[in-house]
Coordinates of C-alpha atoms in Angstrom, one line a residue:
M1 CA 101.1 150.0 39.5
S2 CA 100.1 152.9 37.2
D3 CA 96.9 151.9 35.3
F4 CA 95.0 154.9 34.1
R5 CA 92.0 153.1 32.6
L6 CA 89.1 155.3 33.6
S7 CA 87.0 152.2 34.3
N8 CA 89.2 151.6 37.4
W9 CA 87.7 154.6 39.1
I10 CA 84.2 155.4 40.2
P11 CA 82.8 157.4 37.2
T12 CA 82.7 161.2 37.6
T13 CA 81.3 162.2 34.2
K14 CA 78.7 161.1 31.7
K15 CA 81.4 159.9 29.4
E16 CA 82.8 157.6 32.2
V17 CA 79.4 156.3 32.9
E18 CA 78.9 155.3 29.2
L19 CA 82.4 153.8 29.2
R20 CA 81.1 151.3 31.8
G21 CA 78.1 150.5 29.6
W22 CA 75.6 151.9 32.0
D23 CA 72.5 153.7 30.9
E24 CA 71.3 154.6 34.4
L25 CA 72.7 155.4 37.8
D26 CA 71.4 154.1 41.1
V27 CA 73.2 156.5 43.4
I28 CA 75.0 159.8 42.7
L29 CA 77.3 161.2 45.4
F30 CA 78.3 164.8 45.6
S31 CA 81.6 165.5 47.4
G32 CA 83.2 168.6 48.7
D33 CA 86.6 167.0 48.4
A34 CA 88.6 166.1 45.3
Y35 CA 88.1 162.5 44.4
V36 CA 90.9 160.3 45.6
D37 CA 90.3 156.6 45.3
H38 CA 91.7 155.7 48.7
P39 CA 90.2 154.2 51.9
S40 CA 91.1 157.3 53.9
F41 CA 88.6 159.4 51.9
G42 CA 85.0 158.9 53.2
V43 CA 83.1 159.5 49.9
T44 CA 85.3 156.9 48.2
V45 CA 84.6 154.3 50.9
I46 CA 80.8 154.8 50.6
A47 CA 81.0 154.7 46.8
R48 CA 83.0 151.5 46.8
T49 CA 80.6 150.0 49.4
I50 CA 77.6 150.8 47.2
E51 CA 79.4 149.4 44.1
A52 CA 80.0 146.1 46.0
L53 CA 76.2 145.8 46.3
G54 CA 76.1 145.6 42.5
L55 CA 74.7 149.1 42.1
H56 CA 75.7 151.8 39.6
V57 CA 77.2 154.7 41.5
A58 CA 79.0 157.9 40.5
I59 CA 80.8 160.7 42.3
V60 CA 80.6 164.4 41.4
P61 CA 83.6 165.9 43.2
Q62 CA 83.6 169.6 44.0
P63 CA 80.7 170.6 41.8
D64 CA 80.4 174.3 40.7
W65 CA 77.6 175.7 42.8
H66 CA 77.4 179.0 40.8
G67 CA 75.5 179.8 37.6
D68 CA 73.4 177.2 35.9
Y69 CA 74.2 174.3 38.2
R70 CA 75.4 172.2 35.2
D71 CA 77.5 169.9 37.5
F72 CA 74.4 169.0 39.4
K73 CA 72.5 168.2 36.3
K74 CA 75.1 166.4 34.1
L75 CA 74.5 162.9 35.4
G76 CA 70.7 163.2 35.5
K77 CA 68.4 161.6 38.2
P78 CA 69.5 158.5 40.1
R79 CA 67.2 155.6 40.7
L80 CA 67.6 155.5 44.4
F81 CA 69.0 158.7 46.0
F82 CA 71.5 161.5 45.9
G83 CA 74.2 161.3 48.6
I84 CA 76.2 164.3 49.9
S85 CA 79.6 164.0 51.6
P86 CA 80.9 167.5 52.2
G87 CA 84.4 166.3 52.9
C88 CA 86.8 164.6 55.3
M89 CA 86.8 167.7 57.6
D90 CA 84.1 170.1 58.7
S91 CA 84.1 172.6 55.9
M92 CA 84.5 175.6 58.2
V93 CA 87.5 174.0 60.1
N94 CA 89.0 173.2 56.7
K95 CA 88.5 176.8 55.5
Y96 CA 89.3 179.0 58.5
T97 CA 91.7 179.2 61.4
A98 CA 90.7 179.7 65.0
N99 CA 91.0 183.5 64.3
C100 CA 88.5 183.1 61.4
R101 CA 91.2 183.8 58.9
L102 CA 91.4 181.9 55.6
R103 CA 93.8 179.0 55.8
S104 CA 96.8 179.0 53.5
E105 CA 95.4 176.1 51.5
D106 CA 92.5 173.7 51.2
A107 CA 94.3 170.3 51.8
Y108 CA 91.5 168.4 50.0
S109 CA 91.5 170.4 46.8
P110 CA 93.7 170.2 43.8
D111 CA 96.8 172.5 44.3
G112 CA 95.3 173.5 47.6
R113 CA 92.8 175.9 45.9
H114 CA 90.3 177.8 48.1
D115 CA 87.5 178.2 45.5
C116 CA 86.5 174.6 45.0
R117 CA 83.9 174.3 47.7
P118 CA 81.5 176.7 49.4
E119 CA 81.0 177.2 53.1
Y120 CA 78.7 174.5 54.5
P121 CA 78.6 172.4 51.3
T122 CA 76.0 170.1 52.9
I123 CA 73.5 172.8 52.9
V124 CA 74.4 174.4 49.6
Y125 CA 74.5 171.1 47.6
S126 CA 71.2 169.9 49.2
K127 CA 69.3 173.0 48.4
I128 CA 70.4 173.0 44.8
L129 CA 69.5 169.3 44.4
R130 CA 66.1 169.8 46.1
E131 CA 65.4 172.7 43.6
L132 CA 66.4 170.6 40.6
F133 CA 65.1 167.2 41.6
P134 CA 62.3 167.7 44.2
D135 CA 61.2 164.1 44.2
V136 CA 64.6 162.4 44.7
P137 CA 65.7 161.5 48.3
I138 CA 68.7 163.3 49.6
V139 CA 71.0 161.5 52.1
L140 CA 73.6 163.3 54.1
G141 CA 76.8 161.8 55.4
G142 CA 80.3 162.7 56.4
I143 CA 81.7 164.6 59.4
E144 CA 79.9 167.9 58.8
A145 CA 76.4 166.4 58.9
S146 CA 77.3 163.8 61.5
L147 CA 78.4 166.3 64.1
R148 CA 75.7 168.8 63.3
R149 CA 72.8 166.3 63.6
L150 CA 71.3 168.0 66.7
T151 CA 71.3 171.6 68.0
H152 CA 75.0 172.7 67.9
Y153 CA 77.1 175.8 68.4
D154 CA 78.6 177.3 65.2
Y155 CA 81.7 179.2 66.1
W156 CA 82.1 180.9 62.7
K157 CA 78.6 182.4 62.8
N158 CA 78.6 182.6 66.6
V159 CA 75.1 181.2 66.8
L160 CA 73.4 178.1 68.2
R161 CA 72.1 176.3 65.1
R162 CA 69.4 173.7 64.7
S163 CA 70.0 170.3 63.2
I164 CA 71.5 170.5 59.7
L165 CA 68.6 168.5 58.4
C166 CA 66.3 171.5 59.0
D167 CA 68.6 174.0 57.2
S168 CA 69.5 171.7 54.3
G169 CA 66.1 170.3 53.4
A170 CA 67.6 166.8 53.0
D171 CA 65.7 163.6 54.0
I172 CA 68.0 161.7 56.3
I173 CA 71.5 161.6 57.8
T174 CA 73.7 158.5 58.1
Y175 CA 76.0 159.5 60.9
G176 CA 79.4 158.2 62.0
M177 CA 81.2 155.7 59.8
G178 CA 78.6 155.1 57.2
E179 CA 79.0 151.6 55.6
K180 CA 76.4 149.8 57.6
P181 CA 73.5 152.3 57.4
T182 CA 74.3 152.9 53.7
I183 CA 74.1 149.2 52.9
E184 CA 70.8 148.8 54.7
L185 CA 69.4 152.0 53.2
C186 CA 70.3 150.8 49.7
T187 CA 68.7 147.4 50.4
R188 CA 65.4 149.0 51.5
L189 CA 65.2 151.4 48.6
M190 CA 66.1 148.6 46.1
K191 CA 63.0 146.7 47.3
G192 CA 60.9 149.6 46.2
G193 CA 60.2 151.3 49.5
G194 CA 60.2 155.1 49.9
I195 CA 62.7 157.0 52.1
E196 CA 60.2 156.8 55.0
T197 CA 60.8 153.1 55.2
A198 CA 64.3 153.8 56.4
H199 CA 63.2 155.6 59.6
D200 CA 64.0 152.6 61.7
I201 CA 67.5 152.0 60.4
P202 CA 70.2 152.4 63.2
Q203 CA 72.7 155.2 62.9
T204 CA 70.3 157.5 61.0
V205 CA 68.6 160.8 61.7
F206 CA 65.4 162.1 60.3
L207 CA 62.6 164.7 60.9
A208 CA 59.1 163.7 61.8
Q209 CA 55.9 165.2 63.2
E210 CA 55.1 163.7 66.6
N211 CA 52.3 161.5 65.2
D212 CA 54.7 160.1 62.5
I213 CA 57.5 159.0 64.8
P214 CA 57.8 155.2 64.5
Q215 CA 56.3 153.5 67.6
G216 CA 55.6 157.0 68.9
I217 CA 57.6 158.5 71.8
T218 CA 58.2 155.7 74.3
A219 CA 59.5 155.4 77.8
A220 CA 62.8 154.0 76.3
D221 CA 63.4 157.2 74.3
I222 CA 65.3 160.2 75.7
V223 CA 63.7 163.5 74.9
L224 CA 66.2 166.3 75.0
H225 CA 65.6 170.0 75.7
S226 CA 64.1 171.5 72.6
H227 CA 66.1 173.7 70.3
E228 CA 64.1 176.7 71.4
E229 CA 64.8 176.0 75.1
C230 CA 68.5 175.7 74.3
L231 CA 68.4 179.1 72.6
R232 CA 66.8 180.6 75.8
N233 CA 69.0 178.7 78.3
K234 CA 72.6 177.8 77.8
K235 CA 72.5 175.4 80.7
A236 CA 69.9 173.3 78.8
Q237 CA 72.3 173.0 75.9
A238 CA 75.0 171.8 78.3
E239 CA 72.7 169.3 79.8
N240 CA 71.8 168.0 76.4
F241 CA 75.4 167.5 75.4
K242 CA 76.2 165.3 78.3
I243 CA 73.4 162.9 77.2
I244 CA 74.3 163.1 73.6
E245 CA 78.0 162.2 74.3
E246 CA 77.2 159.4 76.7
E247 CA 74.7 157.8 74.2
S248 CA 77.2 158.1 71.4
N249 CA 79.6 156.0 73.4
M250 CA 77.3 153.2 74.6
L251 CA 77.0 149.7 73.1
H252 CA 73.2 149.8 73.8
A253 CA 72.2 153.4 73.3
H254 CA 68.7 155.0 73.4
R255 CA 66.9 156.8 70.7
L256 CA 67.2 160.6 71.1
L257 CA 64.5 163.1 70.2
Q258 CA 64.7 166.8 70.1
K259 CA 61.8 169.1 69.3
T260 CA 62.7 171.8 66.8
G261 CA 59.9 174.1 65.8
D262 CA 56.9 171.9 65.0
V263 CA 58.9 168.7 64.2
Y264 CA 61.2 166.3 66.1
V265 CA 64.7 165.5 65.1
V266 CA 64.9 161.7 65.7
V267 CA 68.4 160.1 66.2
N268 CA 68.3 156.3 66.0
P269 CA 71.0 154.5 68.1
P270 CA 74.2 153.6 66.3
Y271 CA 74.9 150.1 65.0
P272 CA 77.2 147.9 67.1
P273 CA 80.9 148.4 66.2
M274 CA 82.0 146.6 63.0
T275 CA 83.6 143.2 63.3
T276 CA 87.2 142.7 62.1
E277 CA 85.8 140.8 59.1
E278 CA 83.5 143.7 58.2
L279 CA 86.3 146.2 58.5
D280 CA 88.5 144.0 56.4
M281 CA 85.9 143.9 53.7
S282 CA 85.7 147.7 53.6
F283 CA 89.5 148.1 53.3
D284 CA 89.8 145.3 50.8
L285 CA 87.5 146.9 48.2
P286 CA 89.2 147.6 44.8
Y287 CA 90.7 151.0 45.6
T288 CA 93.3 152.3 43.1
R289 CA 94.8 154.3 46.0
L290 CA 95.3 157.2 43.5
P291 CA 93.6 160.5 42.7
H292 CA 91.3 160.4 39.7
P293 CA 93.3 160.9 36.4
K294 CA 91.5 164.3 36.0
Y295 CA 94.0 165.7 38.6
K296 CA 97.1 164.7 36.6
N297 CA 100.0 167.0 37.4
K298 CA 98.0 168.6 40.3
R299 CA 98.9 168.2 44.0
I300 CA 96.3 167.3 46.5
P301 CA 98.0 168.0 49.9
A302 CA 95.9 165.6 52.0
Y303 CA 96.7 162.8 49.6
E304 CA 100.4 163.5 49.6
M305 CA 100.4 163.1 53.4
I306 CA 98.7 159.7 53.5
K307 CA 99.5 158.0 50.2
H308 CA 102.2 155.7 51.7
S309 CA 100.4 155.2 55.0
I310 CA 98.4 152.3 56.4
N311 CA 95.3 152.7 58.7
I312 CA 95.2 149.6 61.0
H313 CA 92.2 150.3 63.2
R314 CA 89.1 152.5 63.7
G315 CA 87.8 154.1 66.9
C316 CA 89.5 155.8 69.8
F317 CA 88.8 155.4 73.6
G318 CA 90.8 158.4 74.6
G319 CA 87.7 160.7 74.7
C320 CA 89.8 163.9 74.6
A321 CA 87.4 166.8 75.3
F322 CA 88.3 168.8 72.2
C323 CA 88.4 165.9 69.8
T324 CA 85.6 164.6 67.4
I325 CA 87.1 161.2 66.6
S326 CA 85.1 159.3 69.2
A327 CA 82.0 161.3 68.4
H328 CA 82.3 160.2 64.7
Q329 CA 84.1 156.8 64.9
G330 CA 83.1 155.7 68.4
K331 CA 85.2 154.8 71.4
F332 CA 85.3 151.0 70.7
V333 CA 88.4 150.1 68.8
V334 CA 87.9 147.8 65.8
C335 CA 91.1 146.3 64.3
R336 CA 91.9 145.0 60.9
S337 CA 93.3 141.5 60.6
K338 CA 97.0 141.1 60.0
E339 CA 96.3 139.6 56.6
S340 CA 94.3 142.6 55.4
I341 CA 97.0 145.0 56.7
L342 CA 99.7 143.1 54.9
K343 CA 97.7 143.0 51.7
E344 CA 97.5 146.8 51.7
V345 CA 101.2 147.1 52.5
R346 CA 102.1 145.0 49.5
K347 CA 99.9 147.3 47.3
V348 CA 101.8 150.3 48.6
T349 CA 105.1 148.7 47.7
E350 CA 103.9 148.4 44.1
M351 CA 103.3 152.1 43.7
D352 CA 105.5 153.8 41.2
D353 CA 106.8 156.5 43.6
F354 CA 107.2 154.3 46.7
K355 CA 110.9 154.3 47.9
G356 CA 110.5 151.7 50.7
Y357 CA 109.3 154.0 53.5
L358 CA 105.8 153.8 55.0
S359 CA 104.9 157.3 56.4
D360 CA 102.5 155.8 59.0
V361 CA 101.2 152.5 60.4
G362 CA 98.6 153.8 62.7
G363 CA 95.1 155.0 63.3
P364 CA 93.2 157.7 65.3
S365 CA 95.7 156.9 68.0
A366 CA 98.8 155.0 67.1
N367 CA 98.9 152.5 69.9
M368 CA 95.4 151.3 70.6
Y369 CA 95.5 148.4 68.2
G370 CA 94.3 145.2 69.8
M371 CA 93.1 146.9 73.0
A372 CA 89.5 146.4 74.3
G373 CA 87.6 145.6 77.5
K374 CA 88.6 142.2 79.1
D375 CA 85.0 141.6 80.4
K376 CA 82.6 142.4 77.6
N377 CA 79.7 142.4 80.0
L378 CA 81.1 145.4 81.8
C379 CA 81.6 147.3 78.4
E380 CA 77.9 146.5 77.6
K381 CA 76.8 148.7 80.6
C382 CA 79.5 151.4 80.4
K383 CA 78.7 154.9 79.3
R384 CA 82.0 156.6 80.1
P385 CA 83.2 158.7 77.1
S386 CA 86.8 157.7 77.8
C387 CA 88.3 154.4 78.9
I388 CA 91.5 156.1 80.1
N389 CA 90.4 159.3 81.8
P390 CA 90.3 160.3 84.6
M391 CA 92.1 157.0 85.1
I392 CA 92.7 153.9 82.9
C393 CA 89.8 151.5 83.3
P394 CA 90.9 148.4 85.2
N395 CA 88.8 146.4 82.7
L396 CA 90.9 147.7 79.7
N397 CA 93.4 145.4 78.2
T398 CA 96.5 147.6 77.5
D399 CA 98.7 144.9 76.1
H400 CA 100.9 146.2 73.2
S401 CA 101.8 142.6 72.0
K402 CA 99.4 142.5 69.0
L403 CA 100.7 145.8 67.8
L404 CA 104.3 144.7 68.0
E405 CA 103.4 141.7 66.0
I406 CA 101.8 143.9 63.3
Y407 CA 104.9 146.2 63.2
R408 CA 107.3 143.3 62.8
A409 CA 105.1 141.6 60.1
V410 CA 104.9 144.9 58.1
D411 CA 108.7 145.4 58.3
A412 CA 109.2 141.9 57.0
V413 CA 107.3 142.6 53.8
P414 CA 109.7 142.7 50.8
G415 CA 110.3 146.2 49.6
I416 CA 109.8 147.8 53.1
K417 CA 112.9 149.5 54.3
K418 CA 111.3 151.2 57.3
S419 CA 107.9 152.0 58.7
F420 CA 107.3 155.1 60.6
I421 CA 104.6 155.9 63.1
G422 CA 103.1 159.3 62.2
S423 CA 99.9 159.0 64.2
G424 CA 99.8 160.4 67.8
V425 CA 100.9 157.9 70.4
R426 CA 99.4 157.7 73.9
Y427 CA 102.3 157.7 76.3
D428 CA 99.9 157.2 79.2
L429 CA 99.1 153.7 77.7
M430 CA 102.9 153.0 77.4
L431 CA 103.6 154.0 81.0
H432 CA 100.6 152.4 82.5
K433 CA 101.4 149.9 85.2
S434 CA 99.2 146.9 84.8
K435 CA 98.7 144.1 87.3
D436 CA 99.8 141.7 84.5
E437 CA 103.6 141.7 84.2
K438 CA 103.4 140.4 80.6
T439 CA 101.5 143.5 79.7
N440 CA 104.0 145.7 81.4
R441 CA 106.9 144.0 79.6
A442 CA 105.2 144.4 76.2
A443 CA 104.7 148.1 77.0
R444 CA 108.4 148.6 77.7
E445 CA 109.3 146.6 74.6
Y446 CA 106.9 148.6 72.5
T447 CA 108.3 151.9 73.8
K448 CA 111.9 150.9 73.0
E449 CA 110.9 149.6 69.5
L450 CA 108.9 152.6 68.7
I451 CA 111.7 155.0 69.6
C452 CA 114.5 152.9 68.0
R453 CA 112.8 151.7 64.8
H454 CA 109.8 153.8 63.9
V455 CA 110.7 157.4 64.5
S456 CA 111.9 159.6 61.6
G457 CA 114.0 161.8 63.8
R458 CA 111.0 163.5 65.5
L459 CA 108.4 161.8 67.6
K460 CA 105.2 163.8 68.0
V461 CA 103.2 163.5 71.2
A462 CA 100.3 165.6 72.7
P463 CA 100.6 166.6 76.3
E464 CA 98.4 169.6 75.3
H465 CA 99.1 171.7 78.4
T466 CA 101.2 171.9 81.5
S467 CA 98.4 172.9 84.0
D468 CA 96.8 169.8 85.6
R469 CA 93.6 171.8 86.2
V470 CA 93.3 172.5 82.5
L471 CA 94.4 169.0 81.6
R472 CA 91.5 167.6 83.7
L473 CA 89.1 169.7 81.6
M474 CA 90.8 168.4 78.5
R475 CA 90.5 164.8 79.7
K476 CA 94.3 164.4 79.4
P477 CA 96.8 162.9 81.9
P478 CA 98.8 165.0 84.3
F479 CA 101.8 166.8 82.9
S480 CA 104.1 164.8 85.2
L481 CA 103.4 161.8 82.9
F482 CA 104.7 163.6 79.9
E483 CA 107.9 164.5 81.9
E484 CA 108.2 160.9 82.8
F485 CA 107.9 159.9 79.2
K486 CA 110.4 162.5 78.1
K487 CA 112.9 161.0 80.6
V488 CA 112.4 157.5 79.1
F489 CA 112.7 158.9 75.6
D490 CA 116.0 160.7 76.4
E491 CA 117.4 157.7 78.2
I492 CA 116.7 155.4 75.2
N493 CA 118.2 157.9 72.8
L494 CA 121.3 158.2 74.9
K495 CA 121.7 154.5 75.3
E496 CA 121.2 153.7 71.6
N497 CA 123.2 156.7 70.5
L498 CA 120.2 158.3 68.7
H499 CA 119.7 162.0 68.1
Q500 CA 116.0 162.3 68.0
Q501 CA 113.6 165.0 69.1
L502 CA 110.4 164.8 71.1
I503 CA 107.9 167.2 69.6
P504 CA 105.0 168.1 71.9
Y505 CA 101.6 169.5 70.8
F506 CA 100.0 172.2 73.0
I507 CA 96.7 174.1 72.9
S508 CA 96.0 177.7 74.1
S509 CA 92.6 179.2 75.0
H510 CA 91.0 175.9 76.0
P511 CA 88.1 176.3 78.5
G512 CA 89.6 176.8 82.0
C513 CA 92.9 178.1 80.6
T514 CA 94.0 181.6 81.8
E515 CA 96.8 183.9 80.8
E516 CA 98.7 182.8 84.0
D517 CA 98.4 179.2 82.9
M518 CA 99.9 180.0 79.5
A519 CA 102.7 182.1 81.2
E520 CA 103.5 179.1 83.4
L521 CA 103.4 176.8 80.3
A522 CA 106.0 179.1 78.7
V523 CA 108.3 178.9 81.8
I524 CA 107.9 175.1 82.1
T525 CA 108.6 174.4 78.4
K526 CA 111.5 176.7 78.5
H527 CA 113.0 174.8 81.4
L528 CA 112.5 171.6 79.4
D529 CA 114.3 173.2 76.5
F530 CA 111.4 173.3 74.0
H531 CA 110.9 175.9 71.4
L532 CA 107.3 175.1 70.6
E533 CA 106.3 174.6 66.9
Q534 CA 103.3 172.2 67.1
I535 CA 100.7 174.5 68.7
Q536 CA 97.1 175.6 68.0
D537 CA 94.6 178.0 69.4
F538 CA 91.5 176.1 70.6
T539 CA 88.9 176.1 67.8
P540 CA 85.3 175.3 69.0
T541 CA 84.0 172.6 66.6
P542 CA 80.5 171.0 66.8
M543 CA 79.8 168.1 69.2
T544 CA 82.8 168.3 71.6
V545 CA 82.5 168.8 75.3
S546 CA 85.1 171.6 75.1
T547 CA 83.0 173.5 72.6
E548 CA 79.9 173.2 74.7
T549 CA 81.9 174.3 77.8
W550 CA 83.3 177.3 75.8
Y551 CA 79.9 178.3 74.4
T552 CA 77.7 177.7 77.5
G553 CA 80.2 178.6 80.2
Y554 CA 79.3 175.4 82.1
D555 CA 81.0 172.0 82.3
P556 CA 78.3 169.8 80.9
Y557 CA 79.1 167.0 83.4
T558 CA 79.0 169.1 86.6
L559 CA 77.2 172.3 85.4
E560 CA 79.8 174.3 87.3
P561 CA 80.9 177.6 85.6
V562 CA 84.1 177.5 83.6
F563 CA 86.1 180.5 82.4
S564 CA 87.0 180.6 78.7
A565 CA 89.0 183.1 76.7
T566 CA 86.4 184.1 74.1
T567 CA 87.4 187.4 72.5
P568 CA 90.0 187.6 69.7
K569 CA 92.2 189.7 72.0
E570 CA 92.1 187.2 74.9
K571 CA 92.9 184.3 72.5
L572 CA 95.8 186.1 70.8
T573 CA 97.2 187.1 74.2
Q574 CA 97.2 183.4 75.4
R575 CA 98.7 182.3 72.1
M576 CA 101.7 184.6 72.2
F577 CA 103.1 182.8 75.3
F578 CA 104.0 179.8 73.1
F579 CA 106.5 182.1 71.4
W580 CA 108.4 183.5 74.3
Y581 CA 111.7 182.8 72.5
K582 CA 110.8 185.1 69.5
P583 CA 112.2 188.6 69.8
E584 CA 109.2 190.2 68.3
E585 CA 106.9 188.7 71.0
R586 CA 109.1 189.5 74.0
H587 CA 107.9 193.1 74.6
N588 CA 104.2 192.1 74.6
I589 CA 104.9 189.2 76.9
E590 CA 106.9 191.3 79.4
R591 CA 104.2 193.9 79.5
E592 CA 101.4 191.3 80.0
L593 CA 103.3 189.6 82.8
L594 CA 103.7 193.0 84.6
K595 CA 100.0 193.7 84.0
I596 CA 98.9 190.4 85.7
G597 CA 101.4 190.8 88.5
R598 CA 103.5 187.8 87.7
H599 CA 107.0 189.3 88.1
D600 CA 108.3 185.9 89.2
L601 CA 107.5 184.4 85.8
L602 CA 109.0 187.4 84.0
R603 CA 112.3 186.8 85.8
K604 CA 112.2 183.1 84.9
L605 CA 111.5 183.8 81.2
Y606 CA 113.8 186.8 80.8
S607 CA 116.4 187.1 83.6
N608 CA 117.9 190.2 81.9
S609 CA 114.5 191.9 81.3
P610 CA 114.8 195.7 81.5
Y611 CA 111.1 195.6 82.6
Y612 CA 111.9 193.4 85.5
N613 CA 115.0 195.4 86.5
S614 CA 113.1 198.6 86.1
Y615 CA 110.3 197.3 88.3
H616 CA 112.8 195.8 90.8
N617 CA 114.7 199.1 91.1
K618 CA 111.6 201.2 91.3
N619 CA 110.2 199.1 94.2
K620 CA 113.6 198.5 95.8
G621 CA 113.3 201.5 98.1
K622 CA 109.8 200.4 99.1
H623 CA 111.0 196.9 99.9
E624 CA 113.9 198.2 102.0
S625 CA 111.6 200.7 103.8
N626 CA 109.2 197.9 104.5
R627 CA 112.0 195.7 105.8
T628 CA 113.3 198.6 108.1
D629 CA 109.8 199.2 109.4
N630 CA 109.3 195.6 110.1
H631 CA 112.7 195.4 111.8
R632 CA 111.8 198.4 114.0
K633 CA 108.4 196.9 114.8
E634 CA 110.0 193.6 115.7
N635 CA 112.5 195.4 118.0
T636 CA 109.7 197.4 119.6
D637 CA 107.6 194.4 120.2
G638 CA 110.6 192.6 121.7
M639 CA 111.3 195.4 124.1
R640 CA 107.6 195.5 125.1
G641 CA 107.7 191.8 125.8
R642 CA 110.8 192.2 128.0
H643 CA 109.2 195.1 129.9
R644 CA 106.0 192.9 130.5
S645 CA 108.1 190.0 131.8
Q646 CA 110.1 192.3 134.1
R647 CA 106.8 193.6 135.6

C-alpha cells in the first residue's frame, strides 16, 4: 500500500501546493497535532471534507509560533478563511498530568516531543493570524474550542475563563463533530458572503452586540447567567452548566446566549445527528491512513495506537460525569454501514506492516453499535444526558445482534487473523435484563464471543470506583454489577480453558470521594485479588459535570454541596491507596488509616501491621478495663434489680 507521492496527502508546504498545480488556496488549516492522514484525526477529516467540495485546502501542522512567524506566512492568504484545530485532545490535558506535571510524551507529536505546540494553541495561533492577516476570517474547531465555547473552569490556571472566542480574537467556532457546519460555512463564503452571513448556521458560536443578534433575543432563546455573575457566584456557574449539558444532548435544542462584558456569546443549536450515509461519506474519503512523508522514521505515538483499528460508530449515550465524549460527539449513536466498515478493513489488510491483527473494532464505547431509542418520538422530547444512568432507559434498544454481525463479517475478511476490542465495553449493557428474550440471548452470546474471540489476554473495563455513593456522582452503575461481570468473566475463562485477565480502571479524587472511600476501595480490590495498574487522579477538564461540581462545590443538578479533594496533598493522599501493595507506600497508608481512625481497614490491608499491633497492644489494657467496668456495672445493676423485686 506504500505510495509516497506527495499529491496523495493534503499539501503542507508551498512546494506541495505547486505540485498540485494550484496558484491559490481557499482554506488553510493550522493544526496543533502532527499531520496524520487518518479518519481518527480531526483536522484531517475537516481537510478531506473541504477537499470533497472541490476547494483547495492545505494543512500547516504544528507551526513554529516563535520568531518571525514564517510558518504562518508561508502559504499566504486563503480566499475563504483560516481554520484552527488545536488537536485531538485539549492541549492542557495533552501536556500536563492531574498534578500539573509535564507528561512523559506528547502522543500527537513526532517522537513524542513536547516542544511542538504551545499551551492553548487555539489562542496563540489565532492571535498570530489576526496580527498578520487582519481581514481574513478565523474559524475555530476541535475539542479545545468546542468545550471552551462558554464560561468554563480552567484547572491549570485555576480561574473561571470566558468563552475562548473572547480570548482568541477569532470570528466563529464550529463545535462538536464539524463536517456539517464546515460544509455549510464553505458554501456560504463561496457565494461571496462575509463571515457575518454564517451567524445562523447550526452548531456554531459567535460574538455579537445585543442589537446585532439575528432575530434579536426571543422567548425561544435561553439566556444564561452572565460571565460576570458566574465570577461572583459559583452557584450561578453550576446552574448554567445543567442547562448547557441538557441542551447539548437534545434533538431539538434551544439557542443559548451568555453576556460577557459588552457582548453576547451566541451558541446556535447543534445539527441533527448525522445519518449512516453521511457518516459513511466521511469515512470513505481518500485517506492514505498514514502520517505525512515528512515524518519518515519518526514515531507518532497516537498513530501507532490506532493505525490498525476501525472506528465503527460515533456518539455515546453513557453520559459519564467526567467524560467529554457526549459533550463533543453527542449522546445519539450514529453507526457506519457494514459495507463502509468492511471497505476500511480491507484497506488495513493492504498496509505493509499489517500482520493480520486488528487492534480495535470499536468506538467511544465498544458495544453501543446499533443501539438507539425504539420510539423516536420519545427521544425527540428527551433531555437526559445519559440513556443508561441512573437506570437503563426502557425505550433503549440494547440488542447486541448487529454488533455481532459486524464482528463476524470483519473476521471473515481475507487477511484477518483476529480482531481485538480495545475500546471500553459497557458491562451494564451486557448484563441488562430486557423484556425481550431475543435481546437477552444476544447479550449473553456477545459476552461469550467477546471474551473468547476478541480479548488479547487482558480485557479492560471501567468500574471507576467501589463506593456506590461516588459512583452515583460519576453516573456509573453500582459496583455490584462489576462483581457480577467478573464472575461471568471468570466462569467463561474456566469453562473455555482461557487464562485472561480482567483489568479495571479506577479514578481517585472524584467529587464526593473521601480518603475513607479510597481506603475501602483498596480493601475491596485486594479482596478481589487486583493489583491496580489502570488508574488516574481525577483531572477537571472543561465542560463536564464533574469539573463543575469540583470547582463550584455544588452538584449542578441538585445544587447540594459536594466535597472534593482539591489540594495537591489531598489528591496525592487519595491516589496512594491504589498502591497498597507497594512496599514504599505501606508506611504512609498505615499512618493515614490510623489518622482517620479506620483501624479495621488497616487490619484488612495489613494483618501483620506493626502499627495495628502497636495500637492494639497500647489500647488492650483500656479495652480490658472497660470490659471489667462494664461487667461490674452489669453485676451491680443485676443485684439492684433483684433487691427491687424482693422488696
